[in-house]
PDB file of C-alpha atoms in Angstrom:
ATOM      1  CA  ASP A   1      -9.021  12.658   6.242  1.00 96.00           C
ATOM      2  CA  ILE A   2      -7.077  13.456   3.158  1.00 97.00           C
ATOM      3  CA  GLN A   3      -8.539  12.329  -0.028  1.00 98.00           C
ATOM      4  CA  MET A   4      -6.621  11.298  -3.204  1.00 98.00           C
ATOM      5  CA  THR A   5      -8.481  11.534  -6.631  1.00 98.00           C
ATOM      6  CA  GLN A   6      -7.188   9.492 -10.265  1.00 98.00           C
ATOM      7  CA  SER A   7      -7.524  10.507 -12.085  1.00 98.00           C
ATOM      8  CA  PRO A   8      -8.000   8.947 -15.276  1.00 97.00           C
ATOM      9  CA  SER A   9      -9.813   5.731 -14.360  1.00 97.00           C
ATOM     10  CA  PHE A  10      -8.702   3.810 -17.226  1.00 97.00           C
ATOM     11  CA  LEU A  11      -6.266   4.250 -19.796  1.00 96.00           C
ATOM     12  CA  SER A  12      -5.655   2.451 -23.210  1.00 97.00           C
ATOM     13  CA  ALA A  13      -2.703   2.703 -24.517  1.00 96.00           C
ATOM     14  CA  SER A  14       0.023   1.516 -26.504  1.00 96.00           C
ATOM     15  CA  VAL A  15       3.791  -0.035 -26.358  1.00 96.00           C
ATOM     16  CA  GLY A  16       6.014   3.004 -27.190  1.00 96.00           C
ATOM     17  CA  ASP A  17       3.269   5.882 -25.957  1.00 97.00           C
ATOM     18  CA  ARG A  18       4.394   8.926 -23.107  1.00 97.00           C
ATOM     19  CA  VAL A  19       1.109   8.264 -20.659  1.00 97.00           C
ATOM     20  CA  THR A  20       0.290  10.798 -17.554  1.00 98.00           C
ATOM     21  CA  ILE A  21      -1.698  10.167 -14.795  1.00 98.00           C
ATOM     22  CA  THR A  22      -2.203  12.753 -12.430  1.00 98.00           C
ATOM     23  CA  CYS A  23      -3.115  12.611  -8.787  1.00 98.00           C
ATOM     24  CA  ARG A  24      -5.279  15.039  -6.664  1.00 98.00           C
ATOM     25  CA  ALA A  25      -5.374  15.530  -2.081  1.00 98.00           C
ATOM     26  CA  SER A  26      -7.621  17.159  -0.808  1.00 98.00           C
ATOM     27  CA  GLN A  27      -5.661  19.591   0.642  1.00 98.00           C
ATOM     28  CA  SER A  28      -1.831  20.380   0.543  1.00 98.00           C
ATOM     29  CA  ILE A  29       1.025  16.846   1.106  1.00 97.00           C
ATOM     30  CA  SER A  30       3.674  19.248   0.158  1.00 96.00           C
ATOM     31  CA  SER A  31       6.016  16.696  -1.469  1.00 96.00           C
ATOM     32  CA  TYR A  32       4.726  13.625   0.780  1.00 96.00           C
ATOM     33  CA  LEU A  33       3.079  11.972  -3.041  1.00 97.00           C
ATOM     34  CA  ASN A  34       4.405   8.356  -3.470  1.00 98.00           C
ATOM     35  CA  TRP A  35       3.366   5.700  -6.521  1.00 98.00           C
ATOM     36  CA  TYR A  36       3.362   2.690  -6.698  1.00 98.00           C
ATOM     37  CA  GLN A  37       2.600  -0.094 -10.084  1.00 98.00           C
ATOM     38  CA  GLN A  38       0.855  -4.162  -8.909  1.00 98.00           C
ATOM     39  CA  LYS A  39      -0.189  -6.821 -11.661  1.00 98.00           C
ATOM     40  CA  PRO A  40      -3.170  -9.104 -10.737  1.00 96.00           C
ATOM     41  CA  GLY A  41      -2.005 -11.253  -7.998  1.00 96.00           C
ATOM     42  CA  LYS A  42       0.669 -10.271  -7.008  1.00 98.00           C
ATOM     43  CA  ALA A  43       1.315  -7.670  -4.036  1.00 98.00           C
ATOM     44  CA  PRO A  44       1.652  -3.396  -4.550  1.00 98.00           C
ATOM     45  CA  LYS A  45       5.816  -2.643  -5.786  1.00 98.00           C
ATOM     46  CA  LEU A  46       6.962   1.105  -5.665  1.00 98.00           C
ATOM     47  CA  LEU A  47       8.227   2.947  -7.867  1.00 98.00           C
ATOM     48  CA  ILE A  48       8.166   6.490  -7.061  1.00 98.00           C
ATOM     49  CA  TYR A  49       9.049   8.456  -3.621  1.00 97.00           C
ATOM     50  CA  ALA A  50       8.618  11.738  -2.662  1.00 96.00           C
ATOM     51  CA  ALA A  51       6.734  13.253  -5.797  1.00 97.00           C
ATOM     52  CA  SER A  52       9.985  13.092  -8.508  1.00 97.00           C
ATOM     53  CA  SER A  53      12.703  10.628  -6.404  1.00 97.00           C
ATOM     54  CA  LEU A  54      13.459   6.768  -8.202  1.00 97.00           C
ATOM     55  CA  GLN A  55      12.671   3.824  -5.980  1.00 96.00           C
ATOM     56  CA  SER A  56      15.522   1.702  -6.715  1.00 96.00           C
ATOM     57  CA  GLY A  57      15.765  -0.783  -9.544  1.00 97.00           C
ATOM     58  CA  VAL A  58      12.909   1.070 -11.808  1.00 98.00           C
ATOM     59  CA  PRO A  59      13.566   1.728 -14.530  1.00 98.00           C
ATOM     60  CA  SER A  60      13.984   5.439 -16.149  1.00 98.00           C
ATOM     61  CA  ARG A  61      11.050   5.535 -18.781  1.00 98.00           C
ATOM     62  CA  PHE A  62       9.384   6.106 -14.601  1.00 98.00           C
ATOM     63  CA  SER A  63       9.133  10.130 -13.590  1.00 98.00           C
ATOM     64  CA  GLY A  64       7.093  11.174 -10.988  1.00 98.00           C
ATOM     65  CA  SER A  65       6.050  15.279 -10.733  1.00 98.00           C
ATOM     66  CA  GLY A  66       4.168  17.555  -7.949  1.00 98.00           C
ATOM     67  CA  SER A  67       4.103  19.134  -5.126  1.00 97.00           C
ATOM     68  CA  GLY A  68       1.446  21.280  -3.067  1.00 98.00           C
ATOM     69  CA  THR A  69      -2.078  18.987  -4.538  1.00 98.00           C
ATOM     70  CA  ASP A  70      -1.237  17.723  -8.564  1.00 98.00           C
ATOM     71  CA  PHE A  71       0.831  15.258  -8.981  1.00 98.00           C
ATOM     72  CA  THR A  72       1.893  13.247 -12.170  1.00 98.00           C
ATOM     73  CA  LEU A  73       2.877  10.011 -12.638  1.00 98.00           C
ATOM     74  CA  THR A  74       4.539   9.736 -16.763  1.00 98.00           C
ATOM     75  CA  ILE A  75       5.899   6.486 -18.440  1.00 97.00           C
ATOM     76  CA  SER A  76       7.942   7.918 -21.410  1.00 96.00           C
ATOM     77  CA  SER A  77       8.405   5.198 -23.695  1.00 95.00           C
ATOM     78  CA  LEU A  78       5.992   2.387 -22.451  1.00 96.00           C
ATOM     79  CA  GLN A  79       6.528  -1.189 -22.420  1.00 96.00           C
ATOM     80  CA  PRO A  80       4.537  -4.611 -22.452  1.00 95.00           C
ATOM     81  CA  GLU A  81       5.256  -4.818 -18.556  1.00 96.00           C
ATOM     82  CA  ASP A  82       3.282  -2.185 -17.016  1.00 97.00           C
ATOM     83  CA  PHE A  83       0.908  -2.413 -18.455  1.00 93.00           C
ATOM     84  CA  ALA A  84      -0.619  -2.951 -14.596  1.00 97.00           C
ATOM     85  CA  THR A  85      -3.138  -0.680 -12.515  1.00 98.00           C
ATOM     86  CA  TYR A  86      -1.113   2.269 -10.497  1.00 98.00           C
ATOM     87  CA  TYR A  87      -2.391   3.989  -7.187  1.00 98.00           C
ATOM     88  CA  CYS A  88      -0.391   7.629  -6.018  1.00 98.00           C
ATOM     89  CA  GLN A  89      -0.540   7.362  -1.631  1.00 98.00           C
ATOM     90  CA  GLN A  90      -0.038   9.922   0.136  1.00 97.00           C
ATOM     91  CA  SER A  91       2.462   9.178   3.314  1.00 96.00           C
ATOM     92  CA  TYR A  92       1.958  13.462   4.660  1.00 95.00           C
ATOM     93  CA  SER A  93      -0.319  12.765   7.535  1.00 94.00           C
ATOM     94  CA  THR A  94      -2.048   9.046   9.168  1.00 94.00           C
ATOM     95  CA  PRO A  95      -4.738   7.932   7.500  1.00 96.00           C
ATOM     96  CA  ARG A  96      -2.311   7.178   4.865  1.00 96.00           C
ATOM     97  CA  SER A  97      -4.752   7.167   1.739  1.00 97.00           C
ATOM     98  CA  PHE A  98      -4.973   6.166  -1.467  1.00 98.00           C
ATOM     99  CA  GLY A  99      -5.988   7.399  -4.592  1.00 98.00           C
ATOM    100  CA  GLN A 100      -9.039   4.737  -6.291  1.00 98.00           C
ATOM    101  CA  GLY A 101      -6.202   3.303  -9.203  1.00 98.00           C
ATOM    102  CA  THR A 102      -5.866   3.738 -12.461  1.00 98.00           C
ATOM    103  CA  LYS A 103      -5.526   0.589 -14.746  1.00 98.00           C
ATOM    104  CA  LEU A 104      -3.785   0.816 -17.534  1.00 97.00           C
ATOM    105  CA  GLU A 105      -5.005  -2.169 -20.421  1.00 96.00           C
ATOM    106  CA  ILE A 106      -3.077  -2.533 -23.479  1.00 88.00           C
ATOM    107  CA  LYS A 107      -4.711  -0.593 -26.447  1.00 88.00           C
TER     108      LYS A 107
ATOM    109  CA  GLN B   1      17.391  -9.897   1.359  1.00 96.00           C
ATOM    110  CA  VAL B   2      14.446  -8.514   2.642  1.00 98.00           C
ATOM    111  CA  GLN B   3      11.423  -9.069   3.184  1.00 98.00           C
ATOM    112  CA  LEU B   4       8.372 -10.064   4.940  1.00 98.00           C
ATOM    113  CA  VAL B   5       6.242 -12.821   4.890  1.00 98.00           C
ATOM    114  CA  GLN B   6       2.993 -13.883   6.209  1.00 98.00           C
ATOM    115  CA  SER B   7       0.918 -16.626   7.172  1.00 98.00           C
ATOM    116  CA  GLY B   8      -1.371 -18.780   4.832  1.00 98.00           C
ATOM    117  CA  ALA B   9      -4.745 -18.039   4.090  1.00 98.00           C
ATOM    118  CA  GLU B  10      -7.935 -18.158   6.379  1.00 98.00           C
ATOM    119  CA  VAL B  11     -11.415 -19.438   5.947  1.00 98.00           C
ATOM    120  CA  LYS B  12     -14.323 -18.087   8.721  1.00 98.00           C
ATOM    121  CA  LYS B  13     -17.418 -17.830   9.819  1.00 98.00           C
ATOM    122  CA  PRO B  14     -18.913 -14.437  10.581  1.00 98.00           C
ATOM    123  CA  GLY B  15     -18.553 -12.854  13.674  1.00 98.00           C
ATOM    124  CA  ALA B  16     -15.096 -14.502  14.068  1.00 98.00           C
ATOM    125  CA  SER B  17     -11.873 -13.424  14.274  1.00 98.00           C
ATOM    126  CA  VAL B  18      -8.892 -13.634  11.989  1.00 98.00           C
ATOM    127  CA  LYS B  19      -4.943 -12.675  12.836  1.00 98.00           C
ATOM    128  CA  VAL B  20      -2.544 -12.278  10.585  1.00 98.00           C
ATOM    129  CA  SER B  21       1.629 -12.552  11.828  1.00 98.00           C
ATOM    130  CA  CYS B  22       3.977 -10.779   8.976  1.00 98.00           C
ATOM    131  CA  LYS B  23       7.478 -12.201   9.077  1.00 98.00           C
ATOM    132  CA  ALA B  24      10.348  -9.740   8.612  1.00 98.00           C
ATOM    133  CA  SER B  25      13.974 -10.424   7.615  1.00 98.00           C
ATOM    134  CA  GLY B  26      17.235  -9.076   6.621  1.00 98.00           C
ATOM    135  CA  TYR B  27      16.776  -4.652   8.083  1.00 97.00           C
ATOM    136  CA  THR B  28      16.572  -3.795  11.394  1.00 97.00           C
ATOM    137  CA  PHE B  29      12.713  -4.898  12.328  1.00 97.00           C
ATOM    138  CA  THR B  30      12.722  -1.771  15.192  1.00 96.00           C
ATOM    139  CA  GLY B  31      13.669   1.311  11.730  1.00 95.00           C
ATOM    140  CA  TYR B  32      10.574   0.823  10.342  1.00 97.00           C
ATOM    141  CA  TYR B  33       6.626   1.282  10.458  1.00 97.00           C
ATOM    142  CA  MET B  34       4.787  -2.023   9.600  1.00 98.00           C
ATOM    143  CA  HIS B  35       1.855  -0.653   8.278  1.00 98.00           C
ATOM    144  CA  TRP B  36      -1.686  -3.111   7.081  1.00 98.00           C
ATOM    145  CA  VAL B  37      -2.941  -2.643   3.766  1.00 98.00           C
ATOM    146  CA  ARG B  38      -6.736  -5.081   2.329  1.00 98.00           C
ATOM    147  CA  GLN B  39      -7.383  -4.739  -1.081  1.00 98.00           C
ATOM    148  CA  ALA B  40     -11.018  -6.644  -1.687  1.00 98.00           C
ATOM    149  CA  PRO B  41     -11.655  -8.365  -4.297  1.00 97.00           C
ATOM    150  CA  GLY B  42     -11.428  -6.072  -8.059  1.00 96.00           C
ATOM    151  CA  GLN B  43     -11.239  -3.672  -5.447  1.00 98.00           C
ATOM    152  CA  GLY B  44      -8.792  -0.963  -5.028  1.00 98.00           C
ATOM    153  CA  LEU B  45      -6.192  -0.999  -1.769  1.00 98.00           C
ATOM    154  CA  GLU B  46      -7.064   0.622   2.281  1.00 98.00           C
ATOM    155  CA  TRP B  47      -4.368   1.205   4.275  1.00 98.00           C
ATOM    156  CA  MET B  48      -6.096   0.010   7.626  1.00 98.00           C
ATOM    157  CA  GLY B  49      -3.097   1.325  10.500  1.00 98.00           C
ATOM    158  CA  ARG B  50       0.120   0.664  11.107  1.00 98.00           C
ATOM    159  CA  ILE B  51       2.647   0.328  13.670  1.00 98.00           C
ATOM    160  CA  ASN B  52       5.428   1.089  14.740  1.00 97.00           C
ATOM    161  CA  PRO B  53       7.734  -2.118  16.101  1.00 97.00           C
ATOM    162  CA  ASN B  54      10.030   0.356  18.387  1.00 96.00           C
ATOM    163  CA  SER B  55       7.797   1.128  20.638  1.00 97.00           C
ATOM    164  CA  GLY B  56       4.340  -0.494  20.302  1.00 97.00           C
ATOM    165  CA  GLY B  57       2.071   2.874  19.969  1.00 97.00           C
ATOM    166  CA  THR B  58      -0.384   1.930  16.486  1.00 98.00           C
ATOM    167  CA  ASN B  59      -2.776   4.987  14.718  1.00 97.00           C
ATOM    168  CA  TYR B  60      -5.807   2.547  13.081  1.00 98.00           C
ATOM    169  CA  ALA B  61      -8.113   3.884   9.847  1.00 98.00           C
ATOM    170  CA  GLN B  62     -11.250   4.453  11.935  1.00 97.00           C
ATOM    171  CA  LYS B  63     -13.569   1.987   9.375  1.00 97.00           C
ATOM    172  CA  PHE B  64     -11.617  -0.007  11.681  1.00 97.00           C
ATOM    173  CA  GLN B  65     -11.428   1.913  14.910  1.00 96.00           C
ATOM    174  CA  GLY B  66     -12.297  -1.033  17.894  1.00 96.00           C
ATOM    175  CA  ARG B  67     -12.704  -4.133  16.055  1.00 98.00           C
ATOM    176  CA  VAL B  68      -8.680  -4.412  14.648  1.00 98.00           C
ATOM    177  CA  ILE B  69      -5.463  -4.791  16.569  1.00 98.00           C
ATOM    178  CA  MET B  70      -2.124  -4.273  15.370  1.00 98.00           C
ATOM    179  CA  THR B  71       0.631  -6.550  18.043  1.00 98.00           C
ATOM    180  CA  ARG B  72       4.919  -7.180  17.554  1.00 98.00           C
ATOM    181  CA  ASP B  73       6.729  -8.726  18.955  1.00 98.00           C
ATOM    182  CA  THR B  74      10.360  -7.568  18.454  1.00 97.00           C
ATOM    183  CA  SER B  75      12.026 -10.756  19.505  1.00 97.00           C
ATOM    184  CA  SER B  76      10.825 -12.556  16.626  1.00 98.00           C
ATOM    185  CA  SER B  77      10.592  -8.928  14.078  1.00 98.00           C
ATOM    186  CA  THR B  78       7.209 -10.229  13.700  1.00 98.00           C
ATOM    187  CA  ALA B  79       3.948  -8.042  13.423  1.00 98.00           C
ATOM    188  CA  TYR B  80       0.377  -9.384  13.589  1.00 98.00           C
ATOM    189  CA  MET B  81      -2.483  -8.075  12.985  1.00 98.00           C
ATOM    190  CA  GLU B  82      -5.803  -8.906  14.182  1.00 98.00           C
ATOM    191  CA  LEU B  83      -9.243  -8.212  12.608  1.00 98.00           C
ATOM    192  CA  SER B  84     -12.339  -9.065  15.296  1.00 98.00           C
ATOM    193  CA  ARG B  85     -16.131  -9.207  14.091  1.00 98.00           C
ATOM    194  CA  LEU B  86     -15.480 -10.270  10.944  1.00 98.00           C
ATOM    195  CA  ARG B  87     -18.149  -9.604   8.219  1.00 98.00           C
ATOM    196  CA  SER B  88     -18.723 -10.552   4.329  1.00 97.00           C
ATOM    197  CA  ASP B  89     -17.280  -7.599   3.482  1.00 97.00           C
ATOM    198  CA  ASP B  90     -14.011  -8.309   4.860  1.00 98.00           C
ATOM    199  CA  THR B  91     -13.358 -10.711   2.645  1.00 98.00           C
ATOM    200  CA  ALA B  92     -10.150  -9.565   0.822  1.00 98.00           C
ATOM    201  CA  VAL B  93      -6.023  -9.875   0.812  1.00 98.00           C
ATOM    202  CA  TYR B  94      -4.506  -8.313   3.693  1.00 98.00           C
ATOM    203  CA  TYR B  95      -0.296  -6.979   3.474  1.00 98.00           C
ATOM    204  CA  CYS B  96       2.058  -6.305   5.647  1.00 98.00           C
ATOM    205  CA  ALA B  97       4.404  -3.018   3.856  1.00 98.00           C
ATOM    206  CA  ARG B  98       7.444  -1.497   5.919  1.00 98.00           C
ATOM    207  CA  GLU B  99       7.952   2.255   5.727  1.00 96.00           C
ATOM    208  CA  VAL B 100      11.455   4.133   7.540  1.00 91.00           C
ATOM    209  CA  ARG B 101      10.447   5.854  10.331  1.00 87.00           C
ATOM    210  CA  THR B 102      13.203   8.280  10.176  1.00 84.00           C
ATOM    211  CA  THR B 103      10.922  10.460   6.681  1.00 83.00           C
ATOM    212  CA  ALA B 104       8.022   8.961   5.151  1.00 79.00           C
ATOM    213  CA  ARG B 105       9.675   7.460   1.584  1.00 87.00           C
ATOM    214  CA  GLY B 106       6.759   5.022   0.606  1.00 95.00           C
ATOM    215  CA  MET B 107       6.424   1.075   0.952  1.00 97.00           C
ATOM    216  CA  ASP B 108       9.430  -0.133  -0.178  1.00 97.00           C
ATOM    217  CA  VAL B 109       9.269  -4.045   1.217  1.00 98.00           C
ATOM    218  CA  TRP B 110       5.427  -5.781   0.906  1.00 98.00           C
ATOM    219  CA  GLY B 111       5.049  -9.120   1.804  1.00 98.00           C
ATOM    220  CA  GLN B 112       2.575 -11.923  -0.515  1.00 98.00           C
ATOM    221  CA  GLY B 113      -0.009 -11.146   0.981  1.00 98.00           C
ATOM    222  CA  THR B 114      -3.267 -13.162   2.470  1.00 98.00           C
ATOM    223  CA  THR B 115      -6.342 -14.144   1.712  1.00 98.00           C
ATOM    224  CA  VAL B 116      -8.655 -13.546   4.420  1.00 98.00           C
ATOM    225  CA  THR B 117     -12.247 -15.238   3.335  1.00 98.00           C
ATOM    226  CA  VAL B 118     -15.422 -14.498   5.297  1.00 98.00           C
ATOM    227  CA  SER B 119     -17.759 -17.367   4.327  1.00 97.00           C
ATOM    228  CA  SER B 120     -20.942 -19.290   6.556  1.00 95.00           C
TER     229      SER B 120
END
C-alpha cells in the first residue's frame, strides 16, 4: 500500500502570505496526486488533480506541482476563506490513500 | 446539477450493522466510480473502498475487508455502503464521492456526509 505523508501538519499564516504544503508518497505515483480543501463540518472539495491541473471553479491562486514521490500545493496569496485543512490523496492505485492533513490557521 | 445526496444520520449499538445510501443525479451513474471515505471526529480522511457501478466490482481497504459491502442499484442511480459488526471507533462521518472511471482525476463531487454514531 502507498503511504502519503504531508508536512507540516499545522501551519500558521497571515492573509496575503504565500504558503506551500508538501506531500510525499512512499513510492512513485507518477502524477496521480490530488489535493483537497476541507472546512469544518463540510465535505472535502477537490482543488487540484493530476498533480498540477486546477479543478474547474478553483481560484488561480492555488497551484500544484511535482511528480514521482514529491508534490507541493502552493497558495500564492492567502485569502480569509483559505483557512482550512488540506489533504493530498494518491489515485495511482487502490487502496487509495490520503495524507494526514495540514491545518492552515490564521496567524 | 450534479449531486450526491446521502441518507440521514444513524445511531447504532455495538455489534449492529448500518447501511448508508448515496443517490446520484445529474450525470451518468455508470461512468464514475463511487468511493466511500470516512472521517472520525477530529481525525483525517480514511478511504474505505470503491465500487464500479457499471460492473458492480469492488475494491475494499484491507482494514474493512469482511465487514464492509458496497453495492449499487443502477435503476435508481444509488450506491450503498453497509458496515457490519460496528464498534465505537466506527463513529464517524461517512462520505460518498465520485471519480471518473476513464482516468484518475480525483473525487470531484462529494455527498454531504452521513453521521454514524455507535454507542451502547
